[in-house]
DNA sequence: GAGCTCCACCAACGATGAAC
DNA sequence: GTTCATCGTTGGTGGAGCTC
């Protein structure tokens, strides 16, 4: 590929074609005539040695090569636009933007409702999308600008990913109020579940990849013990619902347990062992480090985490 | 099947800028 | 100032899909 032949206007044309799937509409979008876009497409085809788009009826269908370029091209143009934007005082009240977050339902359930309401009061033209953790690789999604921020436990990420710790996420054990086995053993809410009973009872587990073990099983394994995980579900909320209506125990983040117990018939207990509780972190692409709107929304997330008392809860769990 | 519309593509030509 | 290359426009052609 000859990079010298690839000028910025061709990249703009490619982006417009990927958006519009039409030479005419792509031209309208970027202020060129249809023949001009057609000619640019031909130059792109020659430069990239790929058809890029093939005609099917009245549609221009992108080839796999063109599809693969969609994310990187969009991200590159967005970066260039930011670089040439005149510096001006940032005013959240005038910000028009959709931020895309990624994380477990833990966050969409606990963080987003109060967060979105608070942001709406100061930045009415800001909107949010929240994508589930299962959507894919964090580094790739950040690189392609498909997400602005990921809220996740510690991950292996690319070197250009910036991150900051949000809060520790210690585990608590939840069980249905009136759980027969715990009642028979005389274990009251707030007390620690004995290790033998903990290993004996069935467990529900939140698992996005179908794995039947987690941090709790790792900790038990170091003691030469195992538990019986009989139900793996992709969302914390589903785990809480299953526990509330079944015989299961579940080790879940303390913050989630506290909120779930307010709306479901759940009791919160102490775990019989110390389960390592890695700090949840906020991840973003380093190219946004100094971008005012992005920096502002990251600061607002930190403020919300503080307001929700997530940090304080770290000290309340006696596992 | 005819007529219409939409679309990609081609040819001719003009404007512009670099090289000499 | 001339030549040349590049990239834009206008005008036209032909293919595909839709409606009657």
XYZ file of C-alpha atoms (C1' of nucleotides) in Angstrom:
359
model
C 0.000 0.000 0.000
C 1.283 3.457 -0.951
C 0.513 5.796 1.958
C 1.651 8.797 -0.095
C -1.369 8.273 -2.334
C -3.755 8.343 0.593
C -4.680 11.942 1.335
C -7.065 13.024 4.074
C -9.881 13.761 1.613
C -9.884 10.125 0.528
C -10.237 9.089 4.158
C -13.213 11.451 4.500
C -14.777 9.928 1.388
C -14.246 6.412 2.728
C -15.854 7.364 6.032
C -18.849 8.937 4.283
C -19.262 5.877 2.045
C -19.149 3.567 5.040
C -21.842 5.641 6.691
C -24.133 6.161 3.716
C -23.529 3.029 1.581
C -24.218 5.307 -1.391
C -21.879 7.358 -3.573
C -24.476 10.078 -4.116
C -25.429 10.447 -0.443
C -21.778 10.254 0.615
C -21.088 13.174 -1.724
C -23.964 15.176 -0.268
C -22.649 14.546 3.209
C -19.167 15.872 2.519
C -19.992 18.499 -0.092
C -18.822 16.743 -3.263
C -20.618 15.773 -6.424
C -21.458 12.163 -7.096
C -18.804 11.775 -9.860
C -16.186 13.255 -7.560
C -16.983 10.649 -4.912
C -16.980 7.940 -7.547
C -13.516 9.048 -8.669
C -12.302 9.171 -5.081
C -13.634 5.657 -4.550
C -11.654 4.494 -7.557
C -8.492 6.073 -6.158
C -9.164 4.328 -2.846
C -9.681 1.027 -4.651
C -6.378 1.432 -6.440
C -4.520 2.542 -3.305
C -5.897 -0.194 -1.039
C -6.012 -2.854 -3.756
C -9.560 -3.816 -2.818
C -12.968 -3.189 -4.372
C -14.098 -1.731 -0.995
C -17.711 -1.449 -2.197
C -19.599 -3.588 -4.679
C -22.849 -2.569 -6.237
C -25.943 -4.617 -5.396
C -29.087 -3.114 -6.825
C -29.155 0.465 -5.647
C -26.882 -0.255 -2.710
C -23.112 -0.108 -2.397
C -22.193 -3.039 -0.177
C -18.877 -2.781 1.697
C -16.360 -5.607 1.351
C -14.891 -7.212 4.500
C -11.805 -5.009 3.989
C -13.967 -1.873 3.975
C -15.905 -3.094 7.011
C -12.649 -3.658 8.869
C -11.615 -0.061 8.192
C -14.840 1.498 9.494
C -13.844 1.733 13.150
C -10.229 2.865 12.709
C -11.154 5.425 10.031
C -13.908 6.926 12.165
C -11.640 7.047 15.199
C -8.839 8.684 13.188
C -11.139 11.375 11.774
C -12.599 12.071 15.200
C -9.089 12.496 16.562
C -8.148 14.885 13.735
C -11.336 16.911 14.261
C -10.481 17.256 17.938
C -6.923 18.318 17.120
C -8.168 21.159 14.920
C -11.003 22.262 17.140
C -10.350 25.763 18.447
C -9.618 25.817 22.152
C -12.489 27.358 24.077
C -13.886 27.308 27.553
C -15.765 24.107 28.177
C -19.387 24.527 29.226
C -21.301 21.320 30.105
C -24.600 23.159 29.658
C -23.815 23.565 25.936
C -22.319 20.132 25.402
C -24.151 18.001 22.806
C -22.781 14.507 22.957
C -23.595 10.856 23.555
C -21.212 9.078 25.899
C -20.969 5.309 25.669
C -20.032 3.355 28.774
C -19.332 -0.331 29.155
C -19.557 -2.461 32.266
C -21.503 -5.020 34.244
C -25.203 -4.589 35.000
C -23.904 -3.754 38.464
C -23.140 -0.283 37.086
C -26.139 0.150 34.809
C -28.301 -0.658 37.812
C -26.539 1.184 40.639
C -24.540 3.972 39.059
C -26.389 5.055 35.944
C -29.850 6.075 37.239
C -28.626 8.699 39.720
C -25.687 9.611 37.496
C -27.800 10.242 34.393
C -30.305 12.260 36.393
C -27.597 14.452 37.892
C -25.879 15.029 34.531
C -29.233 15.864 32.875
C -29.651 18.718 35.325
C -26.381 20.383 34.309
C -25.897 19.126 30.730
C -29.342 18.606 29.185
C -28.005 17.765 25.709
C -25.804 14.927 26.928
C -27.088 11.388 26.508
C -25.709 8.002 27.491
C -25.532 4.472 26.193
C -24.478 1.644 28.476
C -23.156 -1.533 26.863
C -22.822 -4.865 28.635
C -19.374 -6.227 29.507
C -19.992 -9.166 27.201
C -19.847 -6.926 24.120
C -16.130 -7.488 23.591
C -12.515 -6.588 24.203
C -12.049 -3.302 26.079
C -8.862 -2.227 24.286
C -10.385 -2.843 20.855
C -13.596 -1.001 21.700
C -11.646 1.963 23.069
C -9.331 1.986 20.051
C -12.299 2.110 17.668
C -14.067 4.751 19.764
C -17.048 2.462 20.185
C -16.977 3.192 23.894
C -15.780 6.233 25.827
C -15.250 4.582 29.176
C -15.145 1.026 30.528
C -15.875 0.241 34.166
C -14.292 -3.097 34.912
C -12.245 -5.147 37.333
C -8.478 -5.137 36.605
C -7.859 -6.121 32.993
C -4.924 -6.737 30.686
C -5.133 -3.690 28.416
C -3.001 -2.006 25.745
C -0.338 0.455 26.896
C -2.270 3.430 25.487
C -5.221 2.763 27.778
C -5.423 5.128 30.753
C -7.156 4.065 33.942
C -7.904 5.106 37.476
C -9.143 3.012 40.430
C -12.779 3.649 41.320
C -13.406 1.647 44.462
C -12.690 -1.667 46.103
C -15.371 -4.248 45.515
C -15.341 -6.618 48.513
C -17.623 -9.617 48.451
C -20.632 -10.264 50.625
C -22.724 -13.405 50.682
C -26.412 -13.110 49.857
C -29.141 -15.679 50.482
C -32.933 -15.634 50.424
C -34.539 -14.266 53.569
C -35.525 -17.316 55.567
C -33.065 -19.598 53.748
C -33.888 -22.951 55.339
C -30.331 -24.246 55.599
C -29.030 -21.064 57.242
C -32.012 -20.987 59.600
C -31.401 -24.604 60.664
C -27.779 -23.724 61.367
C -28.902 -20.695 63.404
C -27.043 -18.186 61.205
C -28.547 -14.702 61.492
C -28.180 -11.929 58.888
C -24.898 -10.142 59.241
C -23.177 -13.192 60.692
C -20.542 -15.227 58.951
C -21.577 -18.389 57.094
C -19.526 -21.330 58.462
C -17.019 -22.647 55.935
C -18.411 -26.206 55.820
C -21.952 -24.957 55.265
C -20.702 -22.417 52.694
C -19.083 -25.222 50.692
C -22.030 -27.554 51.096
C -24.867 -25.255 49.870
C -25.531 -24.597 46.155
C -24.146 -21.320 44.759
C -25.186 -18.996 41.976
C -22.442 -17.128 40.141
C -22.328 -14.147 37.791
C -20.271 -15.233 34.788
C -20.200 -13.494 31.403
C -18.305 -16.301 29.669
C -20.117 -19.300 31.157
C -17.251 -20.163 33.507
C -18.445 -21.925 36.677
C -15.775 -20.482 38.970
C -14.648 -17.061 40.131
C -12.634 -15.174 42.729
C -14.369 -17.088 45.546
C -13.421 -20.440 44.057
C -9.812 -19.308 43.651
C -9.713 -18.339 47.340
C -11.295 -21.634 48.391
C -8.900 -23.553 46.185
C -5.916 -22.095 48.016
C -7.377 -23.662 51.188
C -7.950 -26.976 49.477
C -11.721 -26.460 49.543
C -14.395 -26.190 46.852
C -17.999 -25.021 46.711
C -20.914 -26.208 44.584
C -21.639 -23.681 41.819
C -24.843 -24.967 40.234
C -26.062 -21.844 38.457
C -24.015 -19.422 36.307
C -25.825 -16.334 34.980
C -24.539 -13.412 32.923
C -25.940 -10.610 35.096
C -25.756 -9.724 38.785
C -29.452 -8.855 38.784
C -30.331 -12.337 37.507
C -28.163 -13.865 40.233
C -29.949 -11.795 42.895
C -33.368 -12.846 41.565
C -32.343 -16.517 41.535
C -30.978 -16.298 45.061
C -34.083 -14.491 46.344
C -36.363 -17.265 45.152
C -34.131 -20.318 45.500
C -31.779 -22.247 47.779
C -28.630 -20.578 46.471
C -25.932 -18.539 48.127
C -24.018 -16.029 46.028
C -20.862 -14.038 46.664
C -21.496 -10.630 45.090
C -20.004 -7.153 45.420
C -20.968 -5.610 48.732
C -22.318 -2.491 47.036
C -24.620 -4.568 44.869
C -25.762 -6.717 47.799
C -26.720 -3.620 49.788
C -28.906 -2.239 46.984
C -30.404 -5.583 45.909
C -31.438 -6.336 49.499
C -33.580 -3.175 49.509
C -35.831 -4.425 46.724
C -35.587 -8.211 47.015
C -36.113 -10.571 49.992
C -32.393 -11.084 50.529
C -30.242 -11.390 53.604
C -26.579 -10.319 53.648
C -24.014 -12.505 55.390
C -20.287 -12.527 55.896
C -18.129 -14.860 53.833
C -16.213 -17.503 55.798
C -12.957 -16.745 54.029
C -11.113 -13.688 52.826
C -11.889 -13.269 49.117
C -9.456 -10.963 47.317
C -11.403 -7.926 46.146
C -9.601 -6.241 43.239
C -10.374 -2.560 42.792
C -12.820 -1.725 40.043
C -11.182 0.667 37.590
C -12.305 3.193 34.985
C -10.571 2.748 31.595
C -10.396 5.156 28.654
C -8.196 5.822 25.638
C -5.214 8.039 26.460
C -6.035 10.280 23.486
C -8.930 11.598 25.618
C -6.730 12.407 28.607
C -6.889 16.167 28.025
C -10.116 16.418 26.072
C -12.360 18.681 28.155
C -15.746 16.936 27.760
C -14.200 13.522 28.310
C -12.241 14.671 31.321
C -15.394 16.271 32.724
C -17.499 13.117 32.393
C -14.746 11.044 34.027
C -14.668 13.467 36.928
C -18.443 13.195 37.223
C -18.205 9.400 37.438
C -15.720 9.730 40.304
C -18.045 12.196 42.024
C -20.993 9.809 41.636
C -19.029 6.846 43.004
C -18.109 8.973 46.004
C -21.718 10.152 46.438
C -23.016 6.590 46.353
C -20.683 5.724 49.220
C -19.017 2.898 47.312
C -15.610 3.769 48.691
C -16.818 3.742 52.306
C -18.381 0.301 51.973
C -14.910 -1.204 51.593
C -14.446 -1.054 55.353
C -17.796 -2.537 56.321
C -17.420 -6.116 55.221
C -16.093 -8.670 57.613
C -15.268 -11.617 55.361
C -43.209 -5.291 -20.932
C -43.083 -0.155 -20.754
C -42.020 3.748 -18.250
C -40.038 5.859 -14.421
C -36.613 6.646 -10.807
C -32.346 6.066 -8.632
C -27.764 5.084 -8.892
C -22.803 4.324 -10.514
C -19.853 5.332 -13.985
C -17.685 7.728 -18.012
C -16.163 11.623 -21.035
C -15.205 16.284 -21.641
C -13.858 20.362 -19.799
C -12.305 24.012 -16.355
C -9.679 25.607 -12.210
C -5.710 25.283 -9.614
C -1.053 24.654 -8.252
C 3.673 22.821 -8.891
C 7.654 22.456 -11.791
C 10.438 24.268 -15.234
C 4.529 32.198 -18.996
C 3.988 27.425 -20.328
C 3.254 22.720 -19.402
C 1.509 19.125 -16.828
C -0.991 16.639 -13.235
C -4.729 16.549 -10.226
C -9.299 17.054 -8.921
C -13.472 19.209 -9.409
C -17.944 19.965 -12.313
C -21.545 19.170 -15.879
C -23.873 16.267 -18.948
C -24.803 11.926 -20.545
C -25.179 6.594 -20.498
C -26.585 2.280 -18.870
C -28.047 -1.055 -15.174
C -31.317 -2.354 -11.552
C -35.572 -2.078 -9.163
C -40.293 -0.655 -8.778
C -45.036 0.367 -10.394
C -48.721 -0.038 -13.473
